[in-house]
Structure formats: C-alpha cells, structure tokens
Amino acid sequence: MMNDGRPFGLYIDGRFQPASTGRTIRIENPKDRSHLADVAEGDETDIDLAIDAAERAGKIWAATPGAVRGDIMHRAGELLAKELPDLVTIEVDQIGRARREMTAQLGRLPEWFRYFGAVARTHEDTVPPFGGKFLNYTRRVPLGVVGHVTPWNHPLLILTKKIAPSMAAGNTMVVKPSELAPITPLLLGDIFKEAGVPDGVYNVVPGYGATAGKALTSSKRIKKIDLTGGTETGKMVASIAGANLTKVAAELGGKAAVIMFDDTPIERGVAAALFASFIATGQTCVQGARLLVQRSVHDAVVAELVRRTNMIRIGNPQDMATQMGPLVSARQRELTERYVKIGLEEGATLAAGGKRPNGKLFENGYYHQPTIFTNVTGSMRIAQEEIFGPVVVVIPFDTEEEAIALSNGTEFGLATSIWTRDVTRAHRVAHRLESGIVWINDHHRIDPCSPWGGFKMSGIGRENGLIAYEEYTQIQNVIVNLSDEPFDWYADDGQEKRYS
Ligand code: NDP
C-alpha cells in the first residue's frame, strides 16, 4: 500500500492532494531513523478545505438511512481485514512497535466497523410518556462535522475507536493525525471509498498540533472535537473549543496501577505485570506503570519480575520474534531517560534496565531497555507523572485500604487492574477505585461494545459502546398533539387549559 516514493497527499473530498503550501513532513522509521515517506503538511487553509468537503458530504451522509450506513461500514470492515498485513507493516515502520503486537491489535479493527455498523442499523429511539393526548418521541440526529485529533501510539486503533461511532451516527469528519504516524490514517481513505462511503465523509489533514490541530479545534464549523493525547493538550483544546461551545471528548493521560494481592500465584502475577507494563514499549495510556504488590510476596515478585524483564527480546520490530521495539522518537526516549535520572535522584533503586541496549542493531534507533524501579514511594515523581516509556515502579502495600489509597493517589484515573483469587475483595476494591476502567485478573482488554475513558485528569466522555454512538448525536424531541379539540389559550370559554 506504500506509494512509490512520492509524498502522500492530504486526503480531502475522496482524493489525495498536495498541501496548499506545498510543504511536506519527513516521516522516519524509529528503528534506525531511515526515511520512510514524506507526507503533505496541512495548515489552516487545508483544514478549511476539508471542512468545506465534510459539510457538503454531510448533506448526503446524514440523509443516508442507518441500515445503509451500516452495510457500508460492514463492507469497510471486510476490506480493511484484507489490507491488514500491509497496514501492520506500515504501522510497525511508523512507530516501531513490535509486529507481533501490531498484528494482534490491528486484527481486531474490523470488529469496530461491524459493531458500529450494527448499531447504525439497529439503534432505537425512545417514546417517553408525556401524559395527555400526545405522542412524544426522540430522534438521534448527527452532530455535523466532527474533528478527530489522534496521537501516534496506536495510530489506527485510536482512530478507529473514534471514526466508527462517528460515521455510524451520520457525521462527517476531519482527522488530524499525529505528524509522527499519518500514513495509515491516510490509507483508510481508499478503503472507505471502495466500501461506498461518499467522498468528503472522511478527510485527513496531517500537520502539526500547533497549526493544523489548532485550526481544526478552534473552528466554529466543527460540532465536536474528539481528541486523544496528553492531559495538557486536552486542557488546551477543551478551553479553545469551549469558547465556541463545541462539544469535547478527550482521552488523556494515565498512570495505571496493577494491584497484586498475595493470593495471586507468583508466575501468573509476574506474567500479568510484564504484559501490563511493557506492551507498546510502555507507550500506552493504560500502561501498568505502577505495580502495587502486597508486602508478603513483594520480594518474590520483584525477583521473578526482574528475571523475566531481563529476558525480553529487544530488536527489529518487524521480526515476529521481537518482543520490544524502539520508542517512537528521540523526544520519547529522552523523556524516558530523564525519568530514569529523576528516579535515581529521588533515591529509588534501579532493579532492571535503565539504559540503551548495546549492540550494532540498536545504534541508530530509539531503543531503551525495559526498566524497573523498586524502593519507590507513592509521592515520588516517577510514581506520579506519566512517563510513557518502558518504566515501571514497584511499591509494596500491607492492607487493602493502603492499596486503594495508593492506586487512587495520582491526578489520573484511567485504568487499574486487580489481581486476586478472592471474588468479594476484587469487587469491593473495584468499587472504590477512581478509575474509568477496572480489570479483574487481566489488563489491557478492550472491546468495541465496552465504554472506555477516564475519571479525573484522564479525560472527558467515553469511547466504545452505545454511549459513544449516542455522544456523536444530538437528540431532537418531537411532541405531537393527537387531539383535534380546538384550543385557544386566550378565549374566555371557561375550559381548564393545559399550559405545559
Ligand atoms: P499529544 O498531546 O502531544 O498529541 C496528541 C494529538 O494532539 C496530536 O495529533 C497532536 O499533534 C495534537 N495537538 C497537540 N497540540 C495541539 C493543539 N494545540 N491543538 C490541537 N491539537 C494539538 O500526545 P501524543 O501524540 O504525544 O500521545 C501521547 C499522549 O496521549 C499520552 O499522554 C497518552 O496518555 C495519551 N493517550 C491517551 C489514551 C486514552 O485512551 N486515554 C490512549 C493513547 C494515548 P502533533 O503530534 O502534531 O503535535
């Protein structure tokens, strides 16, 4: 699916086109900094053109029956499934994530189109009882043009979570992907076109946050902004959108805890912690960045965790045997290294990793070893701030109460996992967590039907599930008077009259 070395254009109104300035962005492969592709760099003018196209297409798409939209989305899911091997290759090249992970992640994307296609076909409106001789019903109508701003860490998954409900609900859209990973979002355009999505429904304008992103999020013509990114970006975007009374959904940062009680078998708990902490080289919003371990098993868990962490195979991310690829960029590796330094300065013990791996293979890429800190307290910066790299801190606890306090003790509230064989304790703890997502005896699980989003500084709104579809609509209430009896409020006819 890669093109022949020519720059990828912006995808507007069903066709690729150069940016109005003619400028391009160089996309590099983080495994060795080699040149991957050039992509047109959009700015305000291009965002305006894309919104024009989306407004025109909205007249057709919003009027298309839900069942037809659903069929088209099913077709898009099938076509996407066929293109997956190529898309996986490009995603791995763009962000450096291990192929075995990307294959597993992207393999699930068609489910989002099937699920939301089915919702478009089957979603029912309501008939709230109004009292009196009235028929009263609600209709869900599309919002109009929606702006989707997405990050680099799961380029297609996060985009799909946003556009599937948005499209199913009859909206049209302008996407501003991360400038580090815009290729796969652009390629989706062709898949939608082949599936029968009308031109202009799906538009992609790669560019920088400060220019294209800002133009999109501050446009008065955009009816909803749906952003995934860092918490500071979320606050900035929400304040700009607020000035226009534009709806905002924001999936933001996290510092997820893995709470491990002492009845968890050590091997199972360690396998869980590895999965939670080091998937995506730690660059995921629900990364198990804090491992809270009950003190009686703490030393045994740490010993096994360190042993298994040192065995993680770092390497060329395209190789199916590789278990950890590079970080996405120089900036992201610098952040990781900065936090390793901060952890040491705070007095934590480096129990594993902490450095760039040695060897020729790693010389030019943004590699970093999976890293574990022990002797950490809940107030240290490495236990509070989102690092977004392969760094996990281990903190012991004695009681259930203490585990809950530690888990809730950050500004974030996205996700938590609880590991225990005690079913009552599991639910009791879950109900006291300030966390939008709680897994019991698992981590990282997601499904198109299941609401995804955070409490506190981790975001506003939810992705996935019926709630996501509904949040992409507005409600119209139609109240029908079924009575033919004459009604004249101002007539002095002695009738008792209903006012409200
Ligand atoms: P950023 O916040 O840096 O960027 C996210 C997106 O917003 C990018 O497309 C970016 O463009 C754009 N952007 C930046 N500034 C502005 C602006 N002023 N106006 C409009 N758009 C802007 O996040 P990252 O890409 O670095 O992604 C990592 C972050 O995403 C982490 O904090 C992580 O926790 C969060 N995340 C949350 C998830 C969740 O489900 N809650 C899931 C995955 C990630 P550009 O890149 O060009 O600057």
Coordinates of C-alpha atoms and ligand atoms in Angstrom, one line a residue:
M1 CA 0.0 0.0 0.0
M2 CA 3.0 2.3 0.3
N3 CA 3.3 4.7 -2.7
D4 CA 6.2 4.9 -5.0
G5 CA 8.4 7.4 -3.1
R6 CA 6.2 10.4 -4.0
P7 CA 4.8 12.3 -1.0
F8 CA 1.5 11.2 0.4
G9 CA -1.1 14.0 -0.1
L10 CA -3.8 15.2 2.2
Y11 CA -7.0 13.2 1.8
I12 CA -9.8 15.6 1.1
D13 CA -13.1 15.0 -0.7
G14 CA -12.2 11.5 -1.7
R15 CA -8.8 12.2 -3.3
F16 CA -5.2 12.8 -2.4
Q17 CA -4.0 16.3 -2.9
P18 CA -0.9 18.4 -2.1
A19 CA -0.9 20.9 0.8
S20 CA -1.8 24.4 -0.1
T21 CA 1.8 25.5 0.9
G22 CA 3.4 22.6 -0.9
R23 CA 5.2 21.7 2.3
T24 CA 5.8 18.1 3.4
I25 CA 6.7 16.3 6.7
R26 CA 9.5 13.8 6.7
I27 CA 8.4 10.5 8.4
E28 CA 11.2 8.4 9.7
N29 CA 11.5 4.8 10.9
P30 CA 12.3 4.9 14.6
K31 CA 14.2 1.6 14.5
D32 CA 17.1 3.2 12.5
R33 CA 15.9 6.8 11.6
S34 CA 15.8 5.8 8.0
H35 CA 13.5 7.8 5.7
L36 CA 10.1 6.2 5.4
A37 CA 8.0 8.6 3.5
D38 CA 7.1 12.3 3.0
V39 CA 3.6 13.4 3.8
A40 CA 1.9 16.7 2.9
E41 CA 1.8 19.2 5.8
G42 CA -1.6 20.8 6.1
D43 CA -2.4 24.1 7.7
E44 CA -5.4 26.3 8.3
T45 CA -6.2 26.7 4.6
D46 CA -6.3 22.9 4.1
I47 CA -8.3 22.4 7.3
D48 CA -10.9 24.9 5.9
L49 CA -11.0 23.0 2.6
A50 CA -11.5 19.7 4.4
I51 CA -14.3 21.2 6.5
D52 CA -15.9 22.5 3.3
A53 CA -15.9 19.0 1.8
A54 CA -17.2 17.5 5.0
E55 CA -20.1 20.0 5.2
R56 CA -21.0 19.1 1.6
A57 CA -20.9 15.4 2.2
G58 CA -22.9 15.8 5.4
K59 CA -26.0 16.6 3.3
I60 CA -25.7 13.1 1.7
W61 CA -24.4 11.0 4.7
A62 CA -26.8 12.3 7.3
A63 CA -29.7 11.6 5.0
T64 CA -28.5 8.0 4.3
P65 CA -30.6 5.5 6.3
G66 CA -28.8 3.9 9.2
A67 CA -29.2 0.5 7.7
V68 CA -27.4 1.6 4.5
R69 CA -24.7 3.3 6.6
G70 CA -24.4 0.0 8.5
D71 CA -24.0 -2.0 5.3
I72 CA -21.3 0.3 4.0
M73 CA -19.4 0.1 7.3
H74 CA -19.6 -3.7 7.3
R75 CA -18.0 -3.6 3.8
A76 CA -15.3 -1.2 5.1
G77 CA -14.5 -3.7 7.9
E78 CA -14.2 -6.5 5.3
L79 CA -11.9 -4.5 3.0
L80 CA -9.9 -3.4 6.0
A81 CA -9.4 -7.0 7.0
K82 CA -7.9 -7.8 3.6
E83 CA -5.4 -4.9 3.8
L84 CA -4.3 -5.8 7.4
P85 CA -0.9 -7.4 6.6
D86 CA 0.2 -4.3 4.7
L87 CA -1.2 -1.9 7.2
V88 CA 0.6 -3.8 10.0
T89 CA 3.9 -3.4 8.2
I90 CA 3.4 0.3 7.8
E91 CA 2.3 0.8 11.4
V92 CA 5.4 -1.0 12.6
D93 CA 7.6 1.1 10.4
Q94 CA 5.9 4.3 11.5
I95 CA 6.0 3.8 15.3
G96 CA 8.5 0.9 15.9
R97 CA 6.0 -1.2 17.8
A98 CA 6.7 -5.0 17.6
R99 CA 5.0 -6.7 14.8
R100 CA 3.6 -9.5 17.0
E101 CA 1.7 -6.8 19.0
M102 CA 0.6 -4.8 15.9
T103 CA -0.7 -7.9 14.2
A104 CA -2.8 -8.8 17.3
Q105 CA -4.0 -5.2 17.7
L106 CA -5.0 -4.4 14.1
G107 CA -6.6 -7.8 13.7
R108 CA -9.4 -6.6 15.8
L109 CA -10.1 -3.3 14.0
P110 CA -12.8 -4.8 11.7
E111 CA -14.8 -5.5 14.8
W112 CA -15.3 -1.8 15.4
F113 CA -16.9 -1.4 11.9
R114 CA -19.1 -4.4 12.4
Y115 CA -20.2 -3.4 15.9
F116 CA -21.0 0.3 15.0
G117 CA -22.4 -0.7 11.6
A118 CA -24.8 -2.9 13.5
V119 CA -25.6 0.0 15.9
A120 CA -26.4 2.3 12.9
R121 CA -28.9 -0.3 11.7
T122 CA -30.5 -1.2 15.0
H123 CA -30.3 1.8 17.3
E124 CA -33.8 2.6 18.6
D125 CA -35.2 6.0 19.6
T126 CA -37.4 6.4 22.6
V127 CA -41.1 7.3 23.2
P128 CA -41.0 8.9 26.6
P129 CA -44.5 9.0 28.2
F130 CA -45.6 12.7 28.0
G131 CA -49.0 12.5 29.6
G132 CA -52.2 13.7 28.0
K133 CA -53.2 13.2 24.3
F134 CA -49.7 13.3 23.0
L135 CA -47.3 11.2 21.0
N136 CA -43.9 12.1 22.2
Y137 CA -40.7 10.7 20.6
T138 CA -37.0 11.4 20.4
R139 CA -34.8 11.2 17.3
R140 CA -31.0 11.0 17.4
V141 CA -29.6 13.2 14.6
P142 CA -26.0 13.6 13.6
L143 CA -23.9 16.5 15.0
G144 CA -22.4 17.6 11.7
V145 CA -18.7 17.9 11.0
V146 CA -16.6 16.3 13.7
G147 CA -12.8 16.9 14.3
H148 CA -10.8 13.9 15.4
V149 CA -7.3 14.6 16.7
T150 CA -5.2 11.5 17.3
P151 CA -1.8 10.5 18.7
W152 CA 1.0 8.3 17.4
N153 CA 0.9 5.4 19.9
H154 CA -1.9 3.3 18.4
P155 CA -2.5 5.2 15.1
L156 CA -5.2 3.0 13.6
L157 CA -6.8 1.7 16.8
I158 CA -7.4 5.0 18.3
L159 CA -8.6 6.5 15.1
T160 CA -11.0 3.6 14.5
K161 CA -12.4 3.9 18.0
K162 CA -13.4 7.5 17.1
I163 CA -14.5 7.3 13.5
A164 CA -16.5 4.1 13.6
P165 CA -19.2 5.6 16.0
S166 CA -18.9 9.0 14.4
M167 CA -19.5 7.6 10.9
A168 CA -22.3 5.2 12.1
A169 CA -24.2 8.2 13.6
G170 CA -24.1 10.0 10.3
N171 CA -21.4 12.6 10.9
T172 CA -18.7 13.6 8.5
M173 CA -15.2 14.2 9.7
V174 CA -11.8 15.9 9.5
V175 CA -9.0 13.9 11.1
K176 CA -5.7 15.5 12.2
P177 CA -3.4 12.5 13.0
S178 CA -0.1 12.8 14.8
E179 CA 2.6 14.1 12.5
L180 CA 4.7 11.0 13.5
A181 CA 2.2 8.5 12.2
P182 CA -0.1 9.9 9.5
I183 CA 0.3 7.2 6.8
T184 CA -2.1 4.6 7.9
P185 CA -4.9 7.1 8.7
L186 CA -4.5 8.5 5.1
L187 CA -4.7 5.0 3.6
L188 CA -8.0 4.3 5.3
G189 CA -9.4 6.9 2.8
D190 CA -9.1 4.5 -0.1
I191 CA -10.7 1.6 1.9
F192 CA -13.7 3.8 2.7
K193 CA -14.1 4.9 -0.9
E194 CA -14.1 1.3 -2.1
A195 CA -16.6 0.4 0.5
G196 CA -19.0 3.1 -0.7
V197 CA -18.5 5.9 1.8
P198 CA -19.3 9.1 -0.1
D199 CA -16.4 11.4 -0.9
G200 CA -16.0 14.1 1.8
V201 CA -17.3 12.0 4.7
Y202 CA -13.7 11.1 5.7
N203 CA -11.0 13.7 5.3
V204 CA -7.4 13.6 6.7
V205 CA -5.2 16.6 7.1
P206 CA -1.8 15.6 8.6
G207 CA 0.1 18.5 10.1
Y208 CA 1.4 19.8 13.4
G209 CA -0.7 20.3 16.5
A210 CA 0.1 24.0 16.8
T211 CA -1.0 24.8 13.2
A212 CA -3.4 22.2 11.7
G213 CA -4.6 20.9 15.1
K214 CA -5.2 24.4 16.4
A215 CA -7.1 25.4 13.2
L216 CA -9.3 22.3 13.5
T217 CA -10.1 22.6 17.2
S218 CA -10.8 26.3 17.0
S219 CA -13.1 26.2 14.0
K220 CA -16.6 27.4 14.7
R221 CA -17.8 25.0 12.0
I222 CA -16.8 21.9 14.0
K223 CA -19.5 20.5 16.1
K224 CA -17.5 18.1 18.2
I225 CA -13.8 17.7 18.9
D226 CA -12.7 14.2 19.9
L227 CA -9.0 14.1 21.0
T228 CA -6.7 11.6 22.3
G229 CA -3.4 12.9 23.6
G230 CA -1.6 14.2 26.7
T231 CA -3.6 15.9 29.5
E232 CA -2.0 19.3 28.9
T233 CA -3.1 19.1 25.2
G234 CA -6.6 18.1 26.3
K235 CA -6.9 21.1 28.6
M236 CA -5.7 23.5 25.9
V237 CA -8.0 22.1 23.3
A238 CA -11.1 21.9 25.6
S239 CA -10.6 25.6 26.6
I240 CA -10.5 26.7 22.9
A241 CA -13.4 24.5 22.0
G242 CA -15.4 25.8 25.0
A243 CA -15.2 29.3 23.6
N244 CA -17.3 28.1 20.6
L245 CA -19.5 25.8 22.7
T246 CA -18.1 22.9 20.7
K247 CA -18.6 19.6 22.4
V248 CA -15.4 17.9 23.5
A249 CA -14.4 14.3 24.2
A250 CA -10.9 13.8 25.4
E251 CA -9.0 10.6 26.2
L252 CA -5.9 11.7 28.1
G253 CA -3.0 10.6 30.2
G254 CA -2.8 7.8 32.7
K255 CA -0.7 6.2 35.4
A256 CA -2.4 2.9 35.8
A257 CA -1.8 0.7 38.8
V258 CA -1.6 -3.1 38.8
I259 CA -2.8 -4.1 42.3
M260 CA -1.4 -7.6 43.2
F261 CA -2.7 -9.3 46.3
D262 CA -0.7 -12.1 47.9
D263 CA -3.1 -14.9 46.8
T264 CA -2.0 -14.4 43.2
P265 CA 0.3 -17.1 42.1
I266 CA 3.7 -15.5 41.6
E267 CA 4.2 -16.7 38.0
R268 CA 0.8 -15.5 36.9
G269 CA 1.2 -12.2 38.7
V270 CA 4.6 -11.6 37.0
A271 CA 3.3 -12.5 33.6
A272 CA 0.5 -10.0 34.2
A273 CA 2.8 -7.3 35.3
L274 CA 5.1 -7.8 32.2
F275 CA 2.1 -7.6 29.9
A276 CA 0.7 -4.5 31.7
S277 CA 4.0 -2.6 31.8
F278 CA 6.0 -3.3 28.6
I279 CA 3.5 -3.8 25.8
A280 CA 4.0 -1.0 23.2
T281 CA 7.4 -0.3 24.8
G282 CA 5.3 1.2 27.6
Q283 CA 3.9 3.8 25.3
T284 CA 0.2 3.3 26.1
C285 CA -2.2 5.3 28.2
V286 CA -3.3 2.3 30.2
Q287 CA 0.3 1.0 30.8
G288 CA 0.6 -0.7 34.2
A289 CA 3.1 1.9 35.2
R290 CA 2.8 1.3 39.0
L291 CA 2.9 -2.2 40.3
L292 CA 1.5 -2.3 43.8
V293 CA 2.4 -5.6 45.5
Q294 CA 1.3 -7.0 48.8
R295 CA 4.4 -7.0 51.1
S296 CA 4.4 -10.7 51.9
V297 CA 5.0 -11.6 48.2
H298 CA 6.9 -8.4 47.3
D299 CA 10.4 -9.7 47.2
A300 CA 9.5 -12.9 45.4
V301 CA 7.5 -11.0 42.8
V302 CA 10.3 -8.5 42.3
A303 CA 13.0 -11.2 41.9
E304 CA 10.9 -13.0 39.2
L305 CA 9.9 -9.8 37.5
V306 CA 13.5 -8.7 37.2
R307 CA 14.5 -12.1 35.8
R308 CA 11.7 -12.1 33.2
T309 CA 12.2 -8.4 32.3
N310 CA 15.9 -9.1 31.5
M311 CA 14.8 -11.8 29.1
I312 CA 12.5 -9.6 27.0
R313 CA 13.9 -9.7 23.4
I314 CA 14.5 -6.2 22.1
G315 CA 15.1 -5.9 18.4
N316 CA 14.0 -5.2 14.9
P317 CA 10.2 -4.6 15.4
Q318 CA 9.4 -6.2 12.0
D319 CA 10.8 -9.5 13.2
M320 CA 8.0 -11.7 14.6
A321 CA 10.4 -12.9 17.3
T322 CA 11.0 -9.4 18.7
Q323 CA 9.2 -8.6 21.9
M324 CA 10.1 -5.0 22.3
G325 CA 10.8 -2.4 19.6
P326 CA 12.2 1.1 19.9
L327 CA 10.4 4.1 21.3
V328 CA 8.7 6.2 18.7
S329 CA 11.0 9.2 18.7
A330 CA 14.1 10.9 20.1
R331 CA 11.8 13.0 22.3
Q332 CA 10.1 10.0 23.8
R333 CA 13.4 8.3 24.5
E334 CA 14.8 11.5 26.1
L335 CA 11.7 11.6 28.3
T336 CA 12.3 8.0 29.4
E337 CA 15.9 8.8 30.1
R338 CA 15.0 11.9 32.0
Y339 CA 12.7 10.0 34.3
V340 CA 15.3 7.3 34.9
K341 CA 17.6 10.0 36.1
I342 CA 14.8 11.6 38.2
G343 CA 14.1 8.1 39.8
L344 CA 17.8 7.7 40.8
E345 CA 17.9 11.3 42.2
E346 CA 14.7 10.5 44.2
G347 CA 16.5 7.6 45.8
A348 CA 14.7 4.7 44.1
T349 CA 16.6 1.5 43.3
L350 CA 17.1 0.6 39.7
A351 CA 16.4 -3.1 39.7
A352 CA 16.4 -3.7 35.9
G353 CA 17.2 -1.9 32.7
G354 CA 17.7 1.9 32.8
K355 CA 19.9 2.2 29.8
R356 CA 20.0 2.0 26.0
P357 CA 20.7 -1.6 24.9
N358 CA 24.2 -2.3 23.5
G359 CA 24.9 -3.5 20.0
K360 CA 25.1 -2.5 16.4
L361 CA 21.4 -3.2 15.8
F362 CA 20.5 -0.5 18.3
E363 CA 22.9 2.2 17.3
N364 CA 20.6 4.4 15.2
G365 CA 17.2 3.6 16.6
Y366 CA 15.4 4.9 19.7
Y367 CA 15.8 1.8 21.8
H368 CA 15.6 1.7 25.6
Q369 CA 15.8 -1.3 28.0
P370 CA 12.6 -2.3 29.9
T371 CA 13.2 -0.7 33.3
I372 CA 12.1 -1.4 36.9
F373 CA 12.4 0.8 39.9
T374 CA 12.0 -0.6 43.5
N375 CA 12.1 1.2 46.8
V376 CA 9.6 3.7 45.4
T377 CA 7.1 5.7 47.5
G378 CA 3.8 6.9 46.1
S379 CA 4.8 10.5 46.3
M380 CA 7.9 10.3 44.1
R381 CA 7.6 11.9 40.7
I382 CA 8.3 8.5 39.0
A383 CA 5.2 7.2 40.7
Q384 CA 3.0 10.3 40.0
E385 CA 3.9 11.5 36.5
E386 CA 3.1 9.8 33.2
I387 CA 6.4 8.7 31.6
F388 CA 5.0 7.0 28.5
G389 CA 8.0 4.7 28.2
P390 CA 9.1 1.2 29.4
V391 CA 9.5 2.1 33.0
V392 CA 7.6 0.5 35.9
V393 CA 7.8 1.4 39.6
V394 CA 7.1 -1.3 42.3
I395 CA 5.5 -0.2 45.6
P396 CA 4.7 -2.5 48.4
F397 CA 1.5 -2.3 50.4
D398 CA 0.2 -4.1 53.5
T399 CA -3.6 -3.7 53.6
E400 CA -6.5 -3.4 51.1
E401 CA -7.1 0.1 52.4
E402 CA -3.5 1.1 51.6
A403 CA -3.6 -0.4 48.1
I404 CA -6.8 1.6 47.3
A405 CA -5.2 4.8 48.6
L406 CA -2.0 4.3 46.6
S407 CA -3.9 3.4 43.5
N408 CA -6.2 6.5 43.8
G409 CA -3.3 8.7 44.8
T410 CA -2.5 10.3 41.4
E411 CA -4.3 13.0 39.4
F412 CA -5.1 10.4 36.7
G413 CA -8.0 7.9 36.8
L414 CA -7.9 5.9 33.5
A415 CA -7.4 2.2 34.3
T416 CA -6.5 -0.2 37.1
S417 CA -6.1 -3.9 37.3
I418 CA -6.7 -6.0 40.4
W419 CA -5.1 -9.4 40.9
T420 CA -6.7 -11.7 43.5
R421 CA -8.5 -15.1 43.8
D422 CA -10.9 -13.5 46.4
V423 CA -14.0 -12.5 44.4
T424 CA -15.6 -10.4 47.1
R425 CA -12.4 -8.4 47.7
A426 CA -12.0 -7.9 43.9
H427 CA -15.4 -6.2 43.6
R428 CA -15.1 -4.4 46.9
V429 CA -11.8 -2.8 45.8
A430 CA -13.0 -2.2 42.2
H431 CA -16.0 -0.1 43.5
R432 CA -13.7 2.2 45.5
L433 CA -11.2 2.9 42.7
E434 CA -11.3 6.3 41.0
S435 CA -10.8 4.7 37.6
G436 CA -12.8 4.6 34.4
I437 CA -11.7 1.1 33.5
V438 CA -11.1 -1.7 36.0
W439 CA -9.9 -5.2 35.0
I440 CA -10.0 -8.1 37.5
N441 CA -7.3 -10.7 36.8
D442 CA -6.5 -9.1 33.5
H443 CA -5.1 -5.9 31.9
H444 CA -5.3 -4.1 28.6
R445 CA -8.6 -5.6 27.5
I446 CA -10.8 -3.6 25.2
D447 CA -13.9 -4.2 23.1
P448 CA -16.0 -2.0 20.7
C449 CA -19.0 -2.6 23.0
S450 CA -17.4 -1.6 26.2
P451 CA -17.1 2.1 27.4
W452 CA -13.5 3.3 27.5
G453 CA -12.4 6.5 29.2
G454 CA -11.1 8.0 32.3
F455 CA -12.0 9.7 35.6
K456 CA -10.2 12.8 36.9
M457 CA -7.5 14.2 34.6
S458 CA -7.6 11.2 32.3
G459 CA -10.4 12.7 30.2
I460 CA -14.0 13.6 29.4
G461 CA -16.5 11.4 27.6
R462 CA -16.3 7.8 26.6
E463 CA -15.2 5.8 23.5
N464 CA -16.8 2.5 22.6
G465 CA -20.2 1.1 23.3
L466 CA -23.7 2.6 22.7
I467 CA -22.7 5.6 24.8
A468 CA -20.0 6.5 22.2
Y469 CA -22.6 6.3 19.4
E470 CA -25.0 8.5 21.3
E471 CA -22.4 11.0 22.2
Y472 CA -22.0 11.5 18.4
T473 CA -25.6 12.5 18.1
Q474 CA -27.9 15.2 19.4
I475 CA -31.4 14.5 20.5
Q476 CA -34.4 16.0 18.8
N477 CA -37.7 15.7 20.7
V478 CA -40.9 15.7 18.6
I479 CA -44.1 16.3 20.6
V480 CA -47.3 15.6 18.6
N481 CA -50.7 16.7 19.8
L482 CA -53.1 13.9 18.9
S483 CA -56.2 15.9 19.8
D484 CA -58.4 17.6 17.3
E485 CA -60.2 19.6 20.0
P486 CA -60.0 23.3 19.4
F487 CA -57.5 25.1 21.8
D488 CA -57.5 28.8 22.4
W489 CA -55.5 29.9 25.4
Y490 CA -56.9 33.4 25.3
A491 CA -60.5 32.6 24.8
D492 CA -62.7 33.2 27.8
D493 CA -64.5 29.8 27.3
G494 CA -64.3 28.5 30.9
Q495 CA -62.3 25.5 29.8
E496 CA -59.5 24.2 32.0
K497 CA -56.4 24.5 29.9
R498 CA -53.1 22.7 29.9
Y499 CA -50.1 25.0 29.8
S500 CA -47.1 22.7 29.9
Ligands
NDP1 P1 -0.1 15.0 22.3 O1 -0.9 15.5 23.3 O2 1.3 15.6 22.1 O3 -0.7 15.0 20.9 C1 -2.0 14.4 20.6 C2 -2.5 15.0 19.3 O4 -2.9 16.4 19.6 C3 -1.5 15.1 18.2 O5 -2.2 14.9 16.9 C4 -1.0 16.5 18.3 O6 -0.4 17.0 17.1 C5 -2.3 17.2 18.6 N1 -2.1 18.5 19.3 C6 -1.0 19.0 20.0 N2 -1.2 20.2 20.4 C7 -2.4 20.6 19.8 C8 -3.2 21.9 19.9 N3 -2.7 23.0 20.5 N4 -4.3 21.9 19.2 C9 -4.8 20.8 18.6 N5 -4.1 19.7 18.5 C10 -3.0 19.6 19.1 O7 0.1 13.4 22.6 P2 1.0 12.3 22.0 O8 0.7 12.2 20.5 O9 2.4 12.5 22.5 O10 0.4 11.0 22.6 C11 0.7 10.6 23.9 C12 -0.4 11.0 24.9 O11 -1.7 10.5 24.5 C13 -0.1 10.4 26.3 O12 -0.3 11.4 27.3 C14 -1.2 9.4 26.5 O13 -1.5 9.1 27.8 C15 -2.3 9.9 25.7 N6 -3.2 8.8 25.2 C16 -4.4 8.6 25.9 C17 -5.2 7.5 25.6 C18 -6.5 7.2 26.2 O14 -7.3 6.4 25.7 N7 -6.8 8.0 27.3 C19 -4.7 6.5 24.6 C20 -3.5 6.8 24.0 C21 -2.7 7.9 24.3 P3 1.2 16.9 17.0 O15 1.6 15.5 17.2 O16 1.4 17.3 15.6 O17 1.7 17.8 18.0

